[in-house]
Amino acid sequence: SDGQRGRFGRDRSDREWRIVMRKRGVVLAVVVLSLCLWLPATESEAKGDWEWTLVPYLWASDISMEVKIAGEPVLETDLDFGDLLDKEDLALTLHFEGRKGPGGFLLDMTVISLSNEMTFSGSGGPSLPPDGTVVNAEVDLGIYEVGGFYRPGGEKTGLDILAGIRYVGIDQNIDITLP
């Protein structure tokens, strides 16, 4: 494949797509961090009315994948967390929270971009692609949450009532090039 369709319909090469995703992640991180630096400087913070929290965190997970063509398995793989680090193009997870008295709001973001390319070689049997077949797989995942919370027992209790929205976006692409 010469390129892949971007989210806005433009053709992009694999390299260009990864650069765009990295730039978007960096811009998003700069915006969030800038807001965090600006918000505590308000007059309310100086009075001690608001509490602000910014937490970067890590999800250490594994991925299993099975690709079938006409019901026959073509590709099956299990990747543990260490293997995923080699395939990672971008990873960013942040939690931001503002609290005043018993109420507040939260923003949470997870952005992950993975890619891998493999070439089949050797005879693997009739259900595998021919030697020299190149498979390029890419997965982009974004999870975004915005919500509000209320702590009915005041600041000393650990029970919060939450309300909010979550958006999950997954963009996956598998290109198979036969010899």
Rosetta silent file (secondary structure, phi, psi, omega in degrees, C-alpha in Angstrom):
SEQUENCE: SDGQRGRFGRDRSDREWRIVMRKRGVVLAVVVLSLCLWLPATESEAKGDWEWTLVPYLWASDISMEVKIAGEPVLETDLDFGDLLDKEDLALTLHFEGRKGPGGFLLDMTVISLSNEMTFSGSGGPSLPPDGTVVNAEVDLGIYEVGGFYRPGGEKTGLDILAGIRYVGIDQNIDITLP
SCORE:     score description
SCORE:     0.000 S_00000001
   1 L     0.000  134.345 -179.176    0.000    0.000    0.000 S_00000001
   2 L   -72.664  -30.397 -178.474    1.324    3.452   -0.968 S_00000001
   3 L  -168.914  178.938  178.959   -0.294    5.189    1.979 S_00000001
   4 E  -129.180  156.178 -179.686   -3.173    5.095    4.358 S_00000001
   5 E   -74.538  130.080  174.014   -6.144    7.314    4.849 S_00000001
   6 L   -79.143  174.432 -178.587   -5.770    9.819    7.665 S_00000001
   7 L   -62.231  -24.011 -177.921   -8.692   10.687    9.920 S_00000001
   8 L  -108.545   22.798  171.340   -9.527   13.630    7.642 S_00000001
   9 L    85.716    3.433 -179.889   -9.313   11.711    4.358 S_00000001
  10 L   -89.017  141.595  174.672   -5.734   12.604    3.353 S_00000001
  11 E   -75.767  136.047  178.703   -3.336    9.939    2.101 S_00000001
  12 E  -138.979  145.711  171.913   -0.247    9.580    4.305 S_00000001
  13 L   -76.150  166.408  179.556    2.745    7.282    4.271 S_00000001
  14 H   -58.690  -43.448 -178.749    3.420    5.220    7.394 S_00000001
  15 H   -64.636  -44.803  179.234    6.305    7.485    8.407 S_00000001
  16 H   -61.871  -41.138 -179.518    4.257   10.672    7.908 S_00000001
  17 H   -61.393  -44.673  179.275    1.357    9.190    9.919 S_00000001
  18 H   -63.393  -40.487  178.550    3.639    8.371   12.870 S_00000001
  19 H   -62.531  -43.287  178.587    5.124   11.882   12.795 S_00000001
  20 H   -61.201  -45.254 -179.435    1.621   13.406   12.817 S_00000001
  21 H   -63.097  -41.210  178.481    0.560   11.205   15.752 S_00000001
  22 H   -63.905  -43.142  179.885    3.676   12.124   17.734 S_00000001
  23 H   -62.593  -42.706  178.369    3.144   15.838   17.058 S_00000001
  24 H   -61.451  -42.343  178.846   -0.494   15.608   18.168 S_00000001
  25 H   -64.003  -41.791  179.501    0.540   13.841   21.364 S_00000001
  26 H   -65.955  -44.333  179.190    3.228   16.416   22.122 S_00000001
  27 H   -60.951  -44.886  179.102    0.847   19.329   21.446 S_00000001
  28 H   -61.502  -42.741  178.756   -1.807   17.770   23.684 S_00000001
  29 H   -63.816  -41.514  179.330    0.724   17.189   26.475 S_00000001
  30 H   -64.425  -41.321  179.280    1.977   20.795   26.234 S_00000001
  31 H   -62.854  -47.950 -179.258   -1.594   22.146   26.397 S_00000001
  32 H   -62.396  -46.102 -179.653   -2.478   20.043   29.461 S_00000001
  33 H   -65.990  -36.770  177.593    0.768   20.904   31.270 S_00000001
  34 H   -63.712  -42.380  176.909    0.387   24.604   30.419 S_00000001
  35 H   -61.487  -39.983 -179.471   -3.112   24.626   31.888 S_00000001
  36 H   -65.717  -35.739  178.390   -1.799   22.945   35.020 S_00000001
  37 H   -73.608  -33.598 -177.683    0.900   25.583   35.431 S_00000001
  38 H   -78.112  -43.957 -174.314   -1.532   28.439   34.804 S_00000001
  39 H   -59.320  -43.636 -179.160   -4.493   27.315   36.938 S_00000001
  40 H   -66.049  -15.276 -177.916   -2.743   27.177   40.356 S_00000001
  41 H   -82.024   -0.558 -179.718   -1.582   30.759   39.898 S_00000001
  42 L   -71.780  164.577 -178.614   -5.137   32.108   40.216 S_00000001
  43 H   -64.069  -34.918  179.537   -6.270   34.072   43.256 S_00000001
  44 H   -60.329  -39.588  179.903   -8.507   31.207   44.444 S_00000001
  45 H   -65.330  -39.716  179.962   -5.488   28.905   44.748 S_00000001
  46 H   -61.881  -31.830  178.422   -3.620   31.472   46.816 S_00000001
  47 H   -80.873  -10.938 -179.811   -6.550   31.484   49.279 S_00000001
  48 L    86.145   15.981 -178.783   -6.501   27.695   49.452 S_00000001
  49 L   -73.276  -41.508 -175.579   -9.957   27.261   47.910 S_00000001
  50 L  -107.233  145.969  171.125   -8.962   24.866   45.118 S_00000001
  51 E  -116.863  133.568 -177.675   -6.774   21.771   45.184 S_00000001
  52 E  -117.965  140.554  178.479   -5.150   20.686   41.903 S_00000001
  53 E  -136.365  131.263  172.598   -3.738   17.281   41.043 S_00000001
  54 E  -127.248  121.776 -175.543   -1.862   16.151   37.927 S_00000001
  55 E  -129.361  110.096  167.213   -0.857   12.484   37.793 S_00000001
  56 E   -79.153  142.855 -178.485    0.957   10.806   34.897 S_00000001
  57 L  -143.710  175.424 -174.354    0.517    7.043   35.157 S_00000001
  58 L  -131.850  132.291  169.547    1.298    3.795   33.359 S_00000001
  59 L  -103.204  114.412  177.992   -0.862    0.892   32.190 S_00000001
  60 L   -99.724   97.438 -174.603    1.352   -2.181   31.880 S_00000001
  61 L  -127.029  168.706  176.780   -0.760   -4.539   29.772 S_00000001
  62 L  -111.237  160.308  177.941   -0.445   -7.398   27.307 S_00000001
  63 E  -131.033  135.761  172.156   -2.094   -7.764   23.886 S_00000001
  64 E  -117.743  142.516 -177.583   -3.346  -10.891   22.109 S_00000001
  65 E  -143.572  141.518  175.068   -4.303  -10.829   18.442 S_00000001
  66 E  -138.556  125.086  178.331   -5.698  -13.313   15.938 S_00000001
  67 E  -112.779  129.170  179.365   -6.250  -12.507   12.254 S_00000001
  68 E  -122.122  143.789  172.333   -8.376  -14.838   10.112 S_00000001
  69 E  -123.253  122.967 -176.935   -9.035  -14.868    6.374 S_00000001
  70 L    54.039   38.697  177.116  -12.053  -16.888    5.255 S_00000001
  71 L    80.520   -4.525 -179.653  -12.217  -18.407    8.729 S_00000001
  72 E   -99.461  131.167  177.905   -8.627  -19.681    8.610 S_00000001
  73 E   -64.925  128.769  179.133   -6.081  -18.262   11.092 S_00000001
  74 E  -108.125  -38.158 -177.068   -3.372  -16.310    9.262 S_00000001
  75 E  -143.540  129.612  178.280   -1.684  -14.507   12.123 S_00000001
  76 E  -140.561  129.105 -177.304   -1.838  -15.170   15.835 S_00000001
  77 E  -151.566  150.986  172.287    0.359  -13.480   18.422 S_00000001
  78 E  -124.423  126.759  179.404    0.633  -12.658   22.098 S_00000001
  79 E  -117.095  125.998  174.354    2.712   -9.648   23.132 S_00000001
  80 L   -87.695  173.654 -173.212    3.695   -9.014   26.721 S_00000001
  81 H   -56.480  -42.045 -179.913    4.362   -5.530   28.066 S_00000001
  82 H   -61.989  -39.660  177.196    8.119   -5.659   27.378 S_00000001
  83 H   -67.557  -35.063  179.970    7.527   -6.571   23.728 S_00000001
  84 H   -63.951  -32.937  179.986    4.987   -3.753   23.376 S_00000001
  85 H   -59.738  -33.546  177.632    7.596   -1.169   24.367 S_00000001
  86 H   -70.707  -25.112 -176.385    9.517   -2.040   21.185 S_00000001
  87 H   -95.883   -4.732 -172.969    6.390   -1.483   19.077 S_00000001
  88 E   -77.389  128.329  172.951    5.335    1.774   20.750 S_00000001
  89 E   -98.299  -34.542 -178.663    5.303    4.982   18.709 S_00000001
  90 E  -155.760  138.241  174.039    3.535    7.109   21.318 S_00000001
  91 E  -148.081  127.177 -179.966    2.187    6.565   24.829 S_00000001
  92 E  -149.019  125.394  176.263    0.732    9.209   27.105 S_00000001
  93 E  -133.917  127.546 -179.353   -1.512    8.824   30.148 S_00000001
  94 E  -141.130  145.552  172.328   -2.545   11.723   32.383 S_00000001
  95 E  -126.775  126.897  178.945   -5.126   12.370   35.082 S_00000001
  96 E  -124.246  136.739 -175.493   -5.970   15.964   36.032 S_00000001
  97 E  -142.180  140.264  172.658   -8.311   16.887   38.860 S_00000001
  98 E  -125.197  134.632 -176.267   -9.597   20.090   40.465 S_00000001
  99 E  -135.592  136.681  173.796  -11.397   20.076   43.811 S_00000001
 100 E  -137.901  113.543 -176.600  -13.072   22.780   45.869 S_00000001
 101 L    63.301 -133.647 -177.439  -14.793   21.677   49.041 S_00000001
 102 L   -85.112   -1.142 -176.479  -16.900   18.547   48.463 S_00000001
 103 E  -124.388  167.632  178.354  -17.035   18.909   44.652 S_00000001
 104 E   179.559 -170.091  179.983  -14.742   18.996   41.676 S_00000001
 105 E  -137.729  162.902  178.310  -13.980   17.855   38.160 S_00000001
 106 E  -142.216  149.495  172.760  -11.612   15.435   36.443 S_00000001
 107 E  -129.996  133.797 -179.897   -9.999   14.970   33.054 S_00000001
 108 E  -137.289  138.998 -175.422   -8.320   11.708   32.115 S_00000001
 109 E  -142.159  134.333  172.021   -6.510   10.833   28.916 S_00000001
 110 E  -131.549  122.888  178.952   -4.818    7.727   27.531 S_00000001
 111 E  -129.133  124.550 -179.429   -3.219    7.863   24.074 S_00000001
 112 E  -136.499  134.598  174.903   -1.313    4.900   22.622 S_00000001
 113 E  -129.738  122.091 -179.138    0.066    4.327   19.129 S_00000001
 114 E  -123.061  147.521  173.872    1.635    0.954   18.217 S_00000001
 115 E  -149.909  153.272  178.807    3.066   -0.355   14.958 S_00000001
 116 E  -156.787  146.563  175.687    4.886   -3.459   13.752 S_00000001
 117 E  -129.561  135.912  177.906    6.068   -4.904   10.460 S_00000001
 118 E  -139.863  149.502  178.505    6.893   -8.551    9.816 S_00000001
 119 E  -118.929  128.055  179.229    7.912  -10.593    6.776 S_00000001
 120 L   -77.955  137.895  175.559    6.941  -14.252    6.457 S_00000001
 121 L  -147.033  153.122 -178.102    9.699  -16.688    5.524 S_00000001
 122 L    83.166  162.298 -179.555   10.003  -20.467    5.512 S_00000001
 123 L   -87.944  119.989 -179.335    7.189  -22.920    4.938 S_00000001
 124 L  -109.348    4.624  179.415    4.592  -22.595    7.623 S_00000001
 125 L   110.851  174.148 -174.040    1.949  -24.748    6.070 S_00000001
 126 L   -70.351  -22.931 -177.027   -0.985  -24.228    3.723 S_00000001
 127 L   -87.810   -5.594  179.396   -2.837  -21.726    5.939 S_00000001
 128 L   -94.769  153.793  178.125    0.087  -19.251    6.103 S_00000001
 129 L   -64.885  162.337 -179.774    0.825  -16.592    3.465 S_00000001
 130 L   -67.016  159.091  177.432    3.595  -17.250    0.906 S_00000001
 131 L   -54.535  141.166  178.915    7.259  -16.478    1.650 S_00000001
 132 L    88.315   -2.292  176.821    8.081  -12.796    1.355 S_00000001
 133 L   -69.400  130.709 -178.875    4.627  -11.606    2.410 S_00000001
 134 E  -108.567  128.182  177.687    4.957   -8.370    4.410 S_00000001
 135 E  -116.741  123.407  177.708    2.391   -7.509    7.091 S_00000001
 136 E  -116.808  118.844 -177.691    2.340   -3.991    8.527 S_00000001
 137 E  -118.801  136.802  177.630   -0.017   -3.462   11.493 S_00000001
 138 E  -136.018  139.494  177.874   -0.825   -0.185   13.243 S_00000001
 139 E  -135.881  126.809  173.835   -3.157    0.532   16.154 S_00000001
 140 E  -118.071  128.887 -177.667   -4.006    3.966   17.561 S_00000001
 141 E  -128.550  132.961  174.546   -6.055    4.116   20.754 S_00000001
 142 E  -134.117  128.331  175.457   -7.416    7.155   22.562 S_00000001
 143 E  -123.957  121.294 -176.509   -9.501    7.133   25.738 S_00000001
 144 E  -126.389  131.626 -178.908  -10.724   10.524   26.968 S_00000001
 145 E  -130.405  139.426  174.687  -12.809   11.135   30.089 S_00000001
 146 E  -134.199  133.267 -178.827  -14.400   14.284   31.511 S_00000001
 147 E  -159.556  170.741  174.551  -16.423   14.229   34.688 S_00000001
 148 E  -124.091  157.723  178.905  -17.543   15.850   37.849 S_00000001
 149 E  -143.451  157.262  178.167  -17.654   14.451   41.355 S_00000001
 150 E  -137.019  132.087  178.994  -19.240   15.168   44.707 S_00000001
 151 L  -106.542   98.939 -172.964  -18.045   13.862   48.075 S_00000001
 152 L   -63.105  -29.881 -179.196  -21.191   13.731   50.279 S_00000001
 153 L   -89.737    7.765 -177.598  -19.305   13.116   53.539 S_00000001
 154 L    87.416 -174.219 -173.859  -16.888   15.991   53.000 S_00000001
 155 L   -67.965  -20.044 -174.555  -13.156   15.864   52.407 S_00000001
 156 L   -81.066  -17.853 -178.256  -12.442   13.254   55.091 S_00000001
 157 L   -93.234  165.632  179.582  -14.356   10.374   53.445 S_00000001
 158 L  -107.501   13.373 -178.396  -13.275    8.321   50.453 S_00000001
 159 L   -99.885  120.035  176.879  -16.697    8.005   48.801 S_00000001
 160 L  -117.274  143.051  170.521  -17.242   10.081   45.644 S_00000001
 161 E   -99.613  121.882 -174.811  -20.326   10.246   43.437 S_00000001
 162 E  -110.831  146.266  170.410  -19.139   10.510   39.823 S_00000001
 163 E  -145.282  138.123 -179.552  -20.848   11.616   36.618 S_00000001
 164 E   179.546 -169.656  179.155  -19.177   12.101   33.271 S_00000001
 165 E  -130.370  153.335  177.998  -18.535   10.962   29.743 S_00000001
 166 E  -134.014  133.952  174.772  -15.913    8.725   28.154 S_00000001
 167 E  -116.235  129.267  177.132  -14.866    8.605   24.514 S_00000001
 168 E  -119.998  121.136  178.513  -12.943    5.611   23.182 S_00000001
 169 E  -120.893  128.809  178.913  -11.459    5.857   19.699 S_00000001
 170 E  -127.641  127.700  176.100   -9.636    3.004   17.989 S_00000001
 171 E  -124.790  116.372 -178.741   -8.054    3.238   14.566 S_00000001
 172 E  -126.694  145.111 -178.221   -6.422    0.058   13.286 S_00000001
 173 E  -142.881  130.476  174.955   -4.846   -0.707    9.963 S_00000001
 174 E  -125.989  117.516  176.542   -3.339   -3.933    8.618 S_00000001
 175 E  -106.064  128.887  177.700   -1.588   -3.811    5.244 S_00000001
 176 E  -117.928  121.377  178.722   -0.623   -7.126    3.622 S_00000001
 177 E  -112.134  115.353 -179.792    1.764   -7.019    0.670 S_00000001
 178 L   -84.251  148.468 -178.529    2.106  -10.263   -1.244 S_00000001
 179 L   -68.114    0.000    0.000    5.386  -11.047   -3.048 S_00000001
